[in-house]
Amino acid sequence: KAGVTQTPRYLIKTRGQQVTLSCSPISGHRSVSWYQQTPGQGLQFLFEYFSETQRNKGNFPGRFSGRQFSNSRSEMNVSTLELGDSALYLCASSWTQLVAGIYEQYFGPGTRLTVT
Amino acid sequence: GQQVMQIPQYQHVQEGEDFTTYCNSSTTLSNIQWYKQRPGGHPVFLIQLVKSGEVKKQKRLTFQFGEAKKNSSLHITATQTTDVGTYFCAGGRGNNNDMRFGAGTRLTVKP
């Protein structure tokens, strides 16, 4: 089974531009979550999508948005980039079997975004 | 708002010694996840705890969720050099909603 893939792996953008990151989950996983990781703030939860619906959102401004397609692939968009948006953006897909109490989550390698 | 505090920030041990990292939340959690991240790598999901007082083991790793569901710990018995990395906890409310991560504990192991 292929793992979680993220594209692009590296990206350099200029302040004020916008960016779209892509995440392809593990086949069969319907939940995709996005995270931001920086040396200063650590890991922070952005949002989670399940079956094309945003199930929850972390404490980020509206410049950060996402969506999920019918094949569970997800995109994350950041508009009007700021220097502070430079970070590693991680996505993770997960699978839950509530009755059996099983939960598994797998991260992609991340997209390293640099804003200059 | 919900905060998750994780201690210690760093831990350096001799190979074979035990290691424990602790997470405490200011609010009751519905679940807690633990992750390991090697330098230059992405987080790897280790486990999810859901039940009050739950204890789960994975080989040399023991995970606990407190009775009040406000604290959790990860204990590694007889550390090995392969255990090196940063261990994060993340507390969630209701189906991983609004997950908050601890700052992580960076473990180094001297052979």
CSV table of C-alpha atoms in Angstrom, one decimal:
chain,number,residue,atom,x,y,z
A,1,LYS,CA,0.0,0.0,0.0
A,2,ALA,CA,1.4,3.4,-0.9
A,3,GLY,CA,1.9,5.9,1.9
A,4,VAL,CA,0.7,9.4,2.2
A,5,THR,CA,2.1,11.6,-0.6
A,6,GLN,CA,2.5,15.4,-0.5
A,7,THR,CA,3.4,17.7,-3.4
A,8,PRO,CA,5.4,19.7,-3.8
A,9,ARG,CA,8.1,18.7,-1.3
A,10,TYR,CA,9.7,22.2,-1.4
A,11,LEU,CA,8.4,25.6,-2.3
A,12,ILE,CA,9.6,29.1,-2.2
A,13,LYS,CA,7.1,31.9,-2.4
A,14,THR,CA,7.1,35.7,-2.0
A,15,ARG,CA,5.2,37.5,0.6
A,16,GLY,CA,1.7,38.4,-0.6
A,17,GLN,CA,1.5,35.4,-3.0
A,18,GLN,CA,-0.8,32.4,-2.5
A,19,VAL,CA,0.1,28.8,-2.4
A,20,THR,CA,-1.7,25.5,-2.8
A,21,LEU,CA,-0.4,22.2,-1.3
A,22,SER,CA,-1.6,18.8,-2.2
A,23,CYS,CA,-2.0,15.6,-0.2
A,24,SER,CA,-3.0,12.2,-1.3
A,25,PRO,CA,-4.0,9.9,1.5
A,26,ILE,CA,-3.5,6.2,1.9
A,27,SER,CA,-6.0,4.3,-0.2
A,28,GLY,CA,-9.2,3.7,1.8
A,29,HIS,CA,-8.5,6.5,4.3
A,30,ARG,CA,-11.3,9.1,4.3
A,31,SER,CA,-9.9,11.5,6.9
A,32,VAL,CA,-7.1,13.9,6.0
A,33,SER,CA,-5.7,16.3,8.6
A,34,TRP,CA,-3.3,19.2,8.0
A,35,TYR,CA,-0.6,20.5,10.4
A,36,GLN,CA,1.9,23.2,10.5
A,37,GLN,CA,5.3,22.7,12.2
A,38,THR,CA,7.7,25.5,13.0
A,39,PRO,CA,10.7,25.7,15.4
A,40,GLY,CA,9.0,28.4,17.4
A,41,GLN,CA,5.4,27.2,17.6
A,42,GLY,CA,5.9,23.4,17.2
A,43,LEU,CA,3.2,21.3,15.7
A,44,GLN,CA,-0.2,22.9,15.3
A,45,PHE,CA,-3.4,21.5,14.0
A,46,LEU,CA,-4.8,23.3,11.0
A,47,PHE,CA,-7.9,21.4,10.0
A,48,GLU,CA,-9.4,17.9,9.3
A,49,TYR,CA,-11.5,16.8,6.4
A,50,PHE,CA,-13.7,13.7,6.3
A,51,SER,CA,-15.7,12.7,3.2
A,52,GLU,CA,-15.3,16.1,1.6
A,53,THR,CA,-16.4,18.0,4.7
A,54,GLN,CA,-14.3,20.0,7.1
A,55,ARG,CA,-14.8,18.2,10.4
A,56,ASN,CA,-12.8,20.6,12.5
A,57,LYS,CA,-10.5,23.6,12.3
A,58,GLY,CA,-7.7,24.8,14.4
A,59,ASN,CA,-6.9,28.3,15.5
A,60,PHE,CA,-5.6,29.7,12.2
A,61,PRO,CA,-6.7,32.8,10.3
A,62,GLY,CA,-9.0,32.6,7.4
A,63,ARG,CA,-6.1,32.9,5.0
A,64,PHE,CA,-5.6,29.2,5.6
A,65,SER,CA,-8.2,27.1,3.9
A,66,GLY,CA,-8.6,23.6,2.5
A,67,ARG,CA,-10.8,21.2,0.7
A,68,GLN,CA,-11.2,17.5,0.0
A,69,PHE,CA,-12.2,15.8,-3.2
A,70,SER,CA,-14.4,12.8,-3.7
A,71,ASN,CA,-11.3,10.6,-4.0
A,72,SER,CA,-10.2,11.8,-0.6
A,73,ARG,CA,-7.3,13.8,-2.0
A,74,SER,CA,-7.0,17.1,-0.2
A,75,GLU,CA,-5.6,20.5,-0.9
A,76,MET,CA,-4.6,23.3,1.4
A,77,ASN,CA,-4.4,26.9,0.3
A,78,VAL,CA,-2.7,29.8,2.0
A,79,SER,CA,-3.5,33.3,0.6
A,80,THR,CA,-1.6,36.5,1.1
A,81,LEU,CA,1.5,34.7,2.4
A,82,GLU,CA,3.4,36.2,5.3
A,83,LEU,CA,6.9,35.6,6.4
A,84,GLY,CA,5.6,33.7,9.4
A,85,ASP,CA,3.9,31.2,7.2
A,86,SER,CA,7.3,29.6,6.5
A,87,ALA,CA,7.0,26.2,7.9
A,88,LEU,CA,6.8,22.5,7.2
A,89,TYR,CA,3.2,21.6,6.3
A,90,LEU,CA,2.3,18.0,7.1
A,91,CYS,CA,-0.8,16.1,6.2
A,92,ALA,CA,-1.9,12.9,7.7
A,93,SER,CA,-4.5,10.4,6.7
A,94,SER,CA,-6.3,8.3,9.2
A,95,TRP,CA,-8.6,5.3,9.6
A,96,THR,CA,-10.9,4.5,12.5
A,97,GLN,CA,-12.8,1.4,13.4
A,98,LEU,CA,-14.8,2.6,16.4
A,99,VAL,CA,-16.3,-0.8,17.4
A,100,ALA,CA,-12.9,-2.4,17.6
A,101,GLY,CA,-11.3,0.7,19.1
A,102,ILE,CA,-8.8,1.0,16.3
A,103,TYR,CA,-7.3,4.2,15.2
A,104,GLU,CA,-4.3,4.6,12.9
A,105,GLN,CA,-2.8,7.7,11.4
A,106,TYR,CA,0.0,8.1,8.9
A,107,PHE,CA,1.9,11.3,8.0
A,108,GLY,CA,3.2,12.4,4.7
A,109,PRO,CA,6.7,13.7,4.3
A,110,GLY,CA,5.6,17.3,4.4
A,111,THR,CA,5.9,20.3,2.2
A,112,ARG,CA,8.6,22.7,3.2
A,113,LEU,CA,7.3,26.2,2.4
A,114,THR,CA,9.7,29.2,2.5
A,115,VAL,CA,8.2,32.7,2.2
A,116,THR,CA,10.7,35.5,1.3
B,1,GLY,CA,-8.3,27.5,25.8
B,2,GLN,CA,-7.0,24.0,25.9
B,3,GLN,CA,-3.3,23.8,26.5
B,4,VAL,CA,-1.1,20.7,26.6
B,5,MET,CA,2.1,20.9,28.6
B,6,GLN,CA,4.8,18.4,28.0
B,7,ILE,CA,7.9,17.7,30.2
B,8,PRO,CA,10.8,17.4,30.1
B,9,GLN,CA,11.8,19.4,27.1
B,10,TYR,CA,15.0,17.4,26.8
B,11,GLN,CA,16.2,14.1,28.2
B,12,HIS,CA,19.6,12.5,27.8
B,13,VAL,CA,20.0,9.0,28.9
B,14,GLN,CA,22.6,6.2,28.8
B,15,GLU,CA,21.6,3.3,26.7
B,16,GLY,CA,19.7,0.8,28.9
B,17,GLU,CA,18.2,3.4,31.2
B,18,ASP,CA,14.5,4.1,31.3
B,19,PHE,CA,12.8,7.2,30.0
B,20,THR,CA,9.5,8.9,30.7
B,21,THR,CA,7.8,11.9,29.2
B,22,TYR,CA,4.6,13.5,30.6
B,23,CYS,CA,1.8,15.5,29.2
B,24,ASN,CA,-0.7,17.5,31.2
B,25,SER,CA,-3.8,19.3,29.9
B,26,SER,CA,-5.7,22.1,31.5
B,27,THR,CA,-9.0,20.6,30.3
B,28,THR,CA,-10.4,17.1,30.1
B,29,LEU,CA,-9.4,15.3,26.9
B,30,SER,CA,-11.4,12.9,24.9
B,31,ASN,CA,-8.3,11.2,23.7
B,32,ILE,CA,-4.6,11.5,23.4
B,33,GLN,CA,-2.2,10.5,20.7
B,34,TRP,CA,1.6,9.9,20.9
B,35,TYR,CA,4.0,10.4,18.1
B,36,LYS,CA,7.7,10.0,17.5
B,37,GLN,CA,9.7,12.2,15.1
B,38,ARG,CA,13.3,11.5,14.2
B,39,PRO,CA,15.5,14.4,13.2
B,40,GLY,CA,14.7,15.5,9.6
B,41,GLY,CA,11.7,13.1,9.5
B,42,HIS,CA,8.0,13.4,9.8
B,43,PRO,CA,5.9,12.4,12.9
B,44,VAL,CA,5.1,8.7,13.2
B,45,PHE,CA,1.9,7.8,15.0
B,46,LEU,CA,2.5,5.5,17.9
B,47,ILE,CA,-0.8,5.1,19.7
B,48,GLN,CA,-4.1,6.6,20.7
B,49,LEU,CA,-5.6,6.4,24.2
B,50,VAL,CA,-9.2,6.9,24.7
B,51,LYS,CA,-10.4,5.4,28.0
B,52,SER,CA,-9.9,6.8,31.5
B,53,GLY,CA,-7.0,5.0,33.2
B,54,GLU,CA,-6.0,3.2,30.1
B,55,VAL,CA,-2.6,1.5,29.8
B,56,LYS,CA,-1.3,0.2,26.6
B,57,LYS,CA,2.1,-1.5,25.8
B,58,GLN,CA,4.1,-1.7,22.6
B,59,LYS,CA,7.2,-3.8,23.3
B,60,ARG,CA,9.3,-1.6,25.5
B,61,LEU,CA,6.9,1.4,25.4
B,62,THR,CA,4.1,1.8,27.9
B,63,PHE,CA,1.5,4.5,27.5
B,64,GLN,CA,-0.9,5.7,30.2
B,65,PHE,CA,-3.9,7.9,30.2
B,66,GLY,CA,-4.9,9.4,33.6
B,67,GLU,CA,-8.1,8.7,35.4
B,68,ALA,CA,-9.2,12.2,34.9
B,69,LYS,CA,-8.2,12.2,31.3
B,70,LYS,CA,-6.1,15.3,31.8
B,71,ASN,CA,-2.6,13.7,31.8
B,72,SER,CA,-0.7,11.0,30.0
B,73,SER,CA,2.7,9.5,30.0
B,74,LEU,CA,5.0,7.5,27.8
B,75,HIS,CA,7.6,5.3,29.4
B,76,ILE,CA,10.4,3.5,27.5
B,77,THR,CA,12.1,0.7,29.3
B,78,ALA,CA,15.8,0.0,28.6
B,79,THR,CA,16.3,2.6,26.0
B,80,GLN,CA,18.2,1.8,22.8
B,81,THR,CA,19.9,4.1,20.3
B,82,THR,CA,17.0,3.6,17.9
B,83,ASP,CA,14.7,5.4,20.4
B,84,VAL,CA,16.4,8.7,19.7
B,85,GLY,CA,14.0,11.4,18.5
B,86,THR,CA,11.3,13.8,19.7
B,87,TYR,CA,8.2,12.4,21.3
B,88,PHE,CA,5.0,14.4,21.1
B,89,CYS,CA,1.7,14.1,22.7
B,90,ALA,CA,-1.5,15.6,21.2
B,91,GLY,CA,-4.7,15.9,23.1
B,92,GLY,CA,-8.0,16.0,21.3
B,93,ARG,CA,-11.6,16.7,22.1
B,94,GLY,CA,-14.2,14.5,20.4
B,95,ASN,CA,-12.9,12.5,17.4
B,96,ASN,CA,-9.6,14.4,17.3
B,97,ASN,CA,-11.3,17.8,17.1
B,98,ASP,CA,-9.1,20.7,17.9
B,99,MET,CA,-6.0,18.7,18.7
B,100,ARG,CA,-3.3,20.5,20.7
B,101,PHE,CA,0.2,19.2,20.7
B,102,GLY,CA,2.7,19.3,23.5
B,103,ALA,CA,6.0,20.9,22.7
B,104,GLY,CA,7.7,17.5,22.6
B,105,THR,CA,10.5,15.8,24.5
B,106,ARG,CA,13.8,15.4,22.7
B,107,LEU,CA,15.4,12.1,23.7
B,108,THR,CA,19.1,11.4,23.1
B,109,VAL,CA,20.6,8.1,24.0
B,110,LYS,CA,24.3,7.6,24.6
B,111,PRO,CA,25.6,4.2,23.6
